[in-house]
């Protein structure tokens, strides 16, 4: 702005000077003309050399004046041109700076746009996860929360009778006896400590206790970044092992991971065929042998394929026959040995799949598997089809094995990482605490 003010002020000054000088020249011209006509007269009347010389001098002076004026004008216009050039130069420099800044400005704009897009993508994803969890837990919530609300509405003060009825509601929702007793003990202690008198306030306190139990168990990620990973999936027939493997493969592939599947449940031909369907669905290579072949040999070939493809994750299906614990133990041990020997650099996880509809039975399955293998995490399937979702709390509390994923439907993207706070919020129909 200052530059333009300076520029126009100078321009005005130049213009004024020019006007003033032109007037002066015109006045001079007039007087010269007058002098010329007098001289002419004199020339005509008295022919004398002196006036002629004067006239010549006057003419010369006039010429000089005009020339001088022109020079001044030329100088002024040169000054004006300089100013114009200076302006142009400054403008050019400014435009260069703008051009230099342009890519940075564009980059910033693109970055902001990308970030906004990512946030926009992330937000519905988060919302989608919670709404799926929320609708998946409908039966459990109706069963559990409905019973809790009924109890709390029926009392004006917190007394022993209220505690007993709450205890019953928790047991009916499959929290398990031990976990329920433990929860009630914590509830009584908090009521005393916080001097709670209103029955309606117990709901919040219960949600807090459940969130606390679910988050108490350290939950590590299923796979380690920058390392090859092997996941052995165990569990009894029909719990949703194959489906879970397909869903996991799909999720890892969405995260741009290279995945290989191995059909090490060779006990039934149908298990291999079913895994092939999920491998096709998630577009993942499947290593398989004939029905009845050695499961450890399938794992061996799976490792070979994973190494050749520089895979991030190898997921092995296994047969879960609890009827013969000795065989099951031998089979799992042999697979473990092969992995240790052939793939020592890999991170190994044993994931047990449990069917939530079996409620407390799921808990006893984990107990048996824990006798034959080290179990690192739990996948609880079919939470959408059961009123017994409270079993999750019992499993977390009594087994000290973290729930890593939950199944909330039959579709490929109906498996989600277990989020304890979101689970408790969906159970109590509230916000995450
Ligand atoms: N609603 C619902 N159904 C599920 C879920 N997970 C698996 N299923 C269904 O449970 C049934 C059994 O699943 P599979 O994956 O075949 O179970 P499996 O443990 O591999 O069983 P076998 O192959 O017999 O050993 C199938 O009909 C699945 O669609 C889930 O999270 N929700």
XYZ file of C-alpha atoms and ligand atoms in Angstrom:
465
model
C 0.000 0.000 0.000
C 2.778 2.449 1.008
C 4.498 1.747 -2.260
C 1.432 2.624 -4.347
C 0.843 5.861 -2.345
C 4.464 6.889 -3.019
C 4.038 6.005 -6.677
C 0.894 8.108 -7.231
C 2.236 11.070 -5.194
C 5.353 11.166 -7.371
C 3.228 10.892 -10.483
C 1.131 13.887 -9.322
C 4.244 15.954 -8.550
C 5.684 15.215 -11.990
C 2.403 16.213 -13.593
C 2.240 19.528 -11.669
C 5.844 20.443 -12.538
C 5.147 19.607 -16.162
C 2.042 21.875 -16.185
C 3.924 24.712 -14.491
C 6.848 24.482 -16.939
C 4.541 24.363 -19.968
C 2.841 27.571 -18.787
C 6.222 29.243 -18.364
C 7.312 28.169 -21.852
C 4.062 29.460 -23.289
C 4.529 32.828 -21.539
C 8.094 33.014 -22.818
C 6.923 32.168 -26.305
C 4.346 34.937 -26.102
C 6.889 37.520 -25.018
C 9.316 36.292 -27.654
C 6.608 36.607 -30.254
C 5.974 40.125 -29.052
C 9.667 40.911 -29.219
C 9.856 39.310 -32.676
C 7.030 41.421 -34.019
C 8.644 44.567 -32.565
C 11.922 43.549 -34.138
C 10.158 42.849 -37.439
C 8.646 46.277 -37.277
C 11.983 47.792 -36.493
C 13.550 45.708 -39.236
C 11.043 46.990 -41.666
C 11.267 50.594 -40.514
C 14.874 50.975 -39.694
C 17.168 48.473 -41.238
C 19.825 48.162 -38.639
C 22.076 45.278 -37.900
C 21.734 45.534 -34.054
C 18.013 44.746 -33.764
C 18.471 41.903 -36.211
C 21.125 40.480 -33.960
C 18.846 40.964 -30.965
C 16.122 39.154 -32.823
C 18.483 36.347 -33.690
C 19.547 36.136 -30.058
C 15.947 36.151 -28.976
C 15.152 33.366 -31.433
C 18.146 31.400 -30.222
C 17.035 31.895 -26.656
C 13.574 30.695 -27.565
C 15.006 27.621 -29.229
C 17.202 27.055 -26.189
C 14.254 27.449 -23.877
C 12.177 24.969 -25.849
C 15.061 22.502 -26.089
C 15.812 22.889 -22.411
C 12.155 22.333 -21.594
C 12.176 19.175 -23.741
C 15.309 17.933 -21.972
C 13.600 18.529 -18.653
C 10.543 16.683 -19.899
C 12.730 13.848 -21.115
C 14.444 13.778 -17.721
C 11.067 13.798 -15.989
C 9.737 11.057 -18.196
C 12.969 9.118 -17.568
C 12.358 9.564 -13.860
C 8.769 8.480 -14.426
C 9.949 5.490 -16.452
C 12.403 4.585 -13.694
C 9.564 4.685 -11.226
C 7.419 2.560 -13.497
C 10.274 0.108 -13.958
C 10.921 0.083 -10.237
C 7.231 -0.633 -9.667
C 7.221 -3.345 -12.277
C 10.346 -4.859 -10.720
C 8.850 -4.788 -7.254
C 5.615 -6.265 -8.566
C 7.632 -8.943 -10.363
C 9.497 -9.745 -7.157
C 6.224 -9.907 -5.268
C 4.751 -12.153 -7.914
C 7.887 -14.362 -7.767
C 7.448 -14.675 -4.002
C 3.808 -15.496 -4.580
C 4.835 -18.103 -7.202
C 7.413 -19.524 -4.798
C 4.820 -19.633 -2.009
C 2.164 -21.100 -4.303
C 3.305 -24.776 -4.123
C 3.634 -24.524 -0.326
C 0.186 -22.956 -0.100
C -1.214 -25.610 -2.460
C 0.537 -28.367 -0.474
C -0.892 -27.021 2.783
C -4.336 -26.865 1.200
C -3.975 -30.458 -0.099
C -2.724 -31.646 3.317
C -5.613 -29.970 5.080
C -8.007 -31.467 2.568
C -6.486 -34.958 3.005
C -6.591 -34.645 6.794
C -10.192 -33.528 6.638
C -10.995 -36.442 4.334
C -9.241 -38.877 6.696
C -11.108 -37.494 9.694
C -14.344 -37.726 7.703
C -13.552 -41.341 6.765
C -12.461 -42.195 10.313
C -15.527 -40.658 11.969
C -18.220 -42.729 10.195
C -15.986 -45.799 10.671
C -15.917 -45.195 14.442
C -19.624 -44.443 14.452
C -20.220 -47.557 12.326
C -18.270 -49.737 14.766
C -20.209 -48.464 17.762
C -23.604 -48.677 16.104
C -22.828 -52.269 15.050
C -21.744 -53.075 18.588
C -24.803 -51.299 19.959
C -27.237 -53.200 17.751
C -25.253 -56.438 18.234
C -25.748 -56.137 21.981
C -29.495 -55.458 21.745
C -30.560 -58.826 23.186
C -27.983 -58.703 25.985
C -28.860 -55.077 26.780
C -32.607 -55.736 26.805
C -32.069 -58.698 29.087
C -29.529 -57.159 31.445
C -30.371 -53.455 31.485
C -34.096 -54.176 31.481
C -33.690 -56.293 34.637
C -31.397 -53.741 36.351
C -33.824 -50.880 35.572
C -36.742 -52.900 36.954
C -34.880 -53.540 40.194
C -33.767 -49.923 40.649
C -37.242 -48.542 39.889
C -38.751 -50.786 42.582
C -36.700 -49.282 45.427
C -36.691 -45.887 47.126
C -33.516 -46.557 49.102
C -30.463 -48.778 48.824
C -30.844 -51.785 51.102
C -29.967 -55.492 51.288
C -33.054 -56.522 49.345
C -32.040 -54.251 46.458
C -28.528 -55.760 46.404
C -29.994 -59.280 46.292
C -32.244 -58.473 43.357
C -29.375 -56.822 41.482
C -27.234 -59.908 42.098
C -29.928 -62.067 40.564
C -30.169 -59.813 37.494
C -26.421 -60.130 36.895
C -26.424 -63.912 37.222
C -29.357 -64.161 34.799
C -27.344 -62.108 32.246
C -24.553 -64.707 32.390
C -21.957 -62.706 34.247
C -21.210 -65.911 36.176
C -21.584 -66.470 39.910
C -18.019 -65.631 40.936
C -17.878 -62.456 38.863
C -21.308 -61.361 40.091
C -20.310 -61.792 43.750
C -17.105 -59.902 43.125
C -19.017 -57.065 41.410
C -21.529 -56.789 44.237
C -18.739 -56.538 46.768
C -17.177 -53.673 44.830
C -20.573 -51.992 44.443
C -21.254 -52.061 48.207
C -17.790 -50.647 48.924
C -18.265 -47.768 46.460
C -21.752 -46.957 47.779
C -20.300 -46.682 51.282
C -17.240 -44.729 50.198
C -19.194 -42.240 48.065
C -22.178 -42.094 50.408
C -24.581 -42.945 47.584
C -28.199 -43.007 48.693
C -30.183 -42.900 45.436
C -30.885 -46.313 43.828
C -30.780 -44.688 40.363
C -27.108 -43.773 40.921
C -26.175 -47.440 41.124
C -26.422 -47.843 37.357
C -23.519 -45.472 36.763
C -21.475 -47.169 39.454
C -22.141 -50.596 37.932
C -21.020 -49.363 34.487
C -17.844 -48.059 36.108
C -17.156 -51.445 37.750
C -17.737 -53.357 34.496
C -15.488 -50.999 32.509
C -12.853 -51.450 35.182
C -12.994 -55.269 34.986
C -12.846 -55.221 31.167
C -9.869 -52.856 31.028
C -7.920 -54.539 33.849
C -6.578 -57.225 31.516
C -3.580 -56.037 29.510
C -4.520 -56.268 25.855
C -1.660 -56.381 23.374
C -2.199 -56.080 19.589
C -2.760 -59.352 17.761
C 0.118 -58.752 15.376
C 3.473 -57.035 15.749
C 4.377 -54.470 13.087
C 7.635 -55.045 11.196
C 7.757 -58.772 12.050
C 6.231 -61.851 10.457
C 3.290 -63.077 12.538
C 1.774 -66.525 12.990
C -1.698 -66.863 14.484
C -2.884 -70.313 15.551
C -6.673 -70.281 15.781
C -8.100 -72.835 18.185
C -11.624 -73.619 19.432
C -14.272 -76.329 19.299
C -16.330 -77.035 16.165
C -19.046 -74.617 15.224
C -17.905 -71.655 17.351
C -17.056 -69.570 14.287
C -13.325 -70.317 13.777
C -13.409 -70.393 9.974
C -15.589 -67.300 9.772
C -13.268 -65.456 12.173
C -10.185 -66.418 10.118
C -11.860 -65.078 6.969
C -12.853 -61.841 8.705
C -9.350 -61.382 10.161
C -7.728 -61.998 6.753
C -10.048 -59.382 5.258
C -9.169 -56.834 7.959
C -5.420 -57.356 7.632
C -5.664 -57.048 3.870
C -7.539 -53.777 4.286
C -4.526 -52.607 6.296
C -2.331 -53.551 3.287
C -0.882 -56.595 5.019
C 0.260 -59.606 3.065
C -1.692 -62.587 4.420
C -1.441 -66.378 3.922
C -3.916 -68.933 5.292
C -3.164 -72.539 6.239
C -5.899 -75.181 6.563
C -4.396 -77.145 9.453
C -7.785 -78.487 10.495
C -7.347 -81.623 8.376
C -9.787 -83.661 10.435
C -12.789 -82.897 8.230
C -12.854 -82.211 4.480
C -15.715 -79.723 5.048
C -13.464 -77.558 7.244
C -10.921 -77.232 4.375
C -13.677 -76.467 1.837
C -15.203 -73.829 4.124
C -11.862 -72.132 4.642
C -11.377 -72.116 0.848
C -14.641 -70.138 0.516
C -13.399 -67.511 3.013
C -9.954 -67.453 1.348
C -11.672 -66.678 -1.973
C -13.903 -64.083 -0.344
C -10.967 -62.258 1.218
C -8.715 -62.987 -1.815
C -6.060 -64.654 0.319
C -3.869 -67.623 -0.735
C -4.702 -70.855 1.116
C -2.222 -73.665 1.792
C -4.078 -76.975 2.113
C -3.461 -80.718 2.093
C -5.701 -83.776 1.812
C -8.235 -84.564 4.518
C -6.581 -86.574 7.299
C -3.022 -85.423 6.567
C -0.645 -84.199 9.293
C -1.709 -80.695 10.461
C 1.941 -79.879 11.338
C 2.883 -80.545 7.683
C 0.283 -77.974 6.573
C 1.741 -75.438 9.025
C 5.235 -76.261 7.646
C 4.081 -75.529 4.079
C 2.223 -72.443 5.282
C 5.474 -71.071 6.753
C 7.310 -71.842 3.485
C 4.664 -69.937 1.509
C 4.611 -67.050 3.992
C 8.410 -66.742 3.774
C 8.402 -66.892 -0.022
C 5.770 -64.152 -0.181
C 7.396 -62.127 2.612
C 4.029 -62.231 4.355
C 3.086 -60.176 7.366
C 0.583 -62.670 8.739
C 0.117 -66.434 8.512
C -3.212 -67.596 9.989
C -3.562 -71.308 10.709
C -6.907 -73.008 11.267
C -6.717 -75.969 13.661
C -9.032 -78.806 14.654
C -10.541 -78.337 18.083
C -11.336 -81.782 19.368
C -11.756 -81.545 23.101
C -12.888 -85.194 23.312
C -9.307 -86.394 23.153
C -7.185 -84.002 25.144
C -3.981 -86.008 24.688
C -4.263 -85.906 20.905
C -5.184 -82.234 20.930
C -2.209 -81.441 23.117
C 0.176 -83.483 20.893
C -1.167 -81.796 17.762
C -0.847 -78.254 19.141
C 2.611 -78.985 20.588
C 3.866 -80.331 17.245
C 2.588 -77.260 15.381
C 4.240 -75.035 17.994
C 7.570 -76.871 17.561
C 7.450 -76.475 13.766
C 6.823 -72.723 14.114
C 9.680 -72.324 16.648
C 12.096 -74.270 14.424
C 11.121 -72.949 10.974
C 10.035 -69.423 11.801
C 11.884 -68.304 14.965
C 11.753 -64.670 13.881
C 7.930 -64.711 13.824
C 5.653 -63.365 16.561
C 3.318 -66.187 17.614
C -0.231 -65.836 18.985
C -2.684 -68.515 20.047
C -6.213 -67.195 19.659
C -9.171 -69.086 21.058
C -12.568 -68.613 19.421
C -15.600 -68.844 21.717
C -19.297 -68.764 20.963
C -21.004 -66.125 23.149
C -24.357 -67.909 22.859
C -22.952 -70.683 25.026
C -22.529 -68.211 27.895
C -20.761 -69.752 30.867
C -19.927 -72.909 28.833
C -17.481 -70.813 26.848
C -15.598 -70.226 30.069
C -15.124 -73.951 30.710
C -13.848 -74.405 27.105
C -11.078 -71.900 27.719
C -10.159 -73.712 30.911
C -9.654 -76.984 28.991
C -7.654 -75.354 26.178
C -5.499 -73.545 28.720
C -4.450 -76.956 30.036
C -2.982 -77.936 26.654
C -1.753 -74.631 25.219
C -0.761 -71.122 26.178
C -3.763 -68.993 25.138
C -2.905 -65.364 24.289
C -6.312 -63.949 23.420
C -10.015 -64.594 22.941
C -12.388 -63.945 20.045
C -15.983 -63.968 21.256
C -18.325 -64.624 18.329
C -22.089 -64.380 17.832
C -22.592 -61.608 20.399
C -25.315 -60.350 18.081
C -27.392 -63.475 18.527
C -27.395 -63.775 22.288
C -28.750 -62.322 25.513
C -25.735 -63.780 27.303
C -23.203 -61.052 26.402
C -22.507 -60.536 30.100
C -20.294 -63.632 29.807
C -17.547 -61.359 28.409
C -17.188 -59.763 31.839
C -17.032 -63.157 33.531
C -14.429 -64.428 31.021
C -12.214 -61.352 31.443
C -12.504 -61.415 35.212
C -11.919 -65.083 35.910
C -9.607 -66.261 33.112
C -7.158 -63.373 32.942
C -7.021 -63.778 29.168
C -7.851 -60.645 27.182
C -10.783 -60.569 24.764
C -9.159 -59.273 21.558
C -12.019 -59.346 19.061
C -15.774 -59.745 19.080
C -18.043 -61.072 16.326
C -21.243 -59.065 15.858
C -22.626 -60.639 12.684
C -21.993 -63.129 9.888
C -20.649 -60.710 7.289
C -16.977 -60.252 6.435
C -16.670 -56.923 8.280
C -18.652 -58.022 11.343
C -15.584 -58.577 13.495
C -14.264 -55.743 15.606
C -11.373 -55.190 17.993
C -12.740 -55.384 21.516
C -13.131 -51.923 23.050
C -14.024 -52.378 26.758
C -15.329 -48.831 27.257
C -17.476 -48.966 24.127
C -18.778 -52.400 25.207
C -19.807 -51.118 28.653
C -21.379 -47.998 27.081
C -23.361 -50.120 24.590
C -24.464 -52.385 27.431
C -25.741 -49.448 29.530
C -27.011 -47.392 26.588
C -24.764 -44.456 27.506
C -21.696 -42.573 26.282
C -18.205 -44.044 26.613
C -16.766 -43.352 30.111
N -24.526 -64.192 13.988
C -23.269 -64.551 13.910
N -22.920 -65.705 13.349
C -21.626 -66.064 13.294
C -20.592 -65.244 13.803
N -19.404 -65.885 13.599
C -19.682 -67.049 12.972
N -21.009 -67.175 12.777
C -21.753 -68.274 12.168
O -21.496 -69.451 12.923
C -21.551 -70.591 12.089
C -20.324 -71.474 12.315
O -19.181 -70.741 11.903
P -17.875 -71.480 11.369
O -16.914 -70.413 11.069
O -18.177 -72.441 10.306
O -17.439 -72.216 12.657
P -16.212 -73.193 12.852
O -15.784 -73.029 14.246
O -15.197 -72.999 11.818
O -16.914 -74.549 12.689
P -16.352 -75.910 12.057
O -15.952 -75.571 10.681
O -17.513 -76.807 12.145
O -15.233 -76.303 12.943
C -21.673 -70.073 10.674
O -23.011 -70.147 10.252
C -21.275 -68.605 10.790
O -21.891 -67.788 9.839
C -20.994 -64.004 14.431
O -20.181 -63.220 14.939
N -22.319 -63.718 14.445
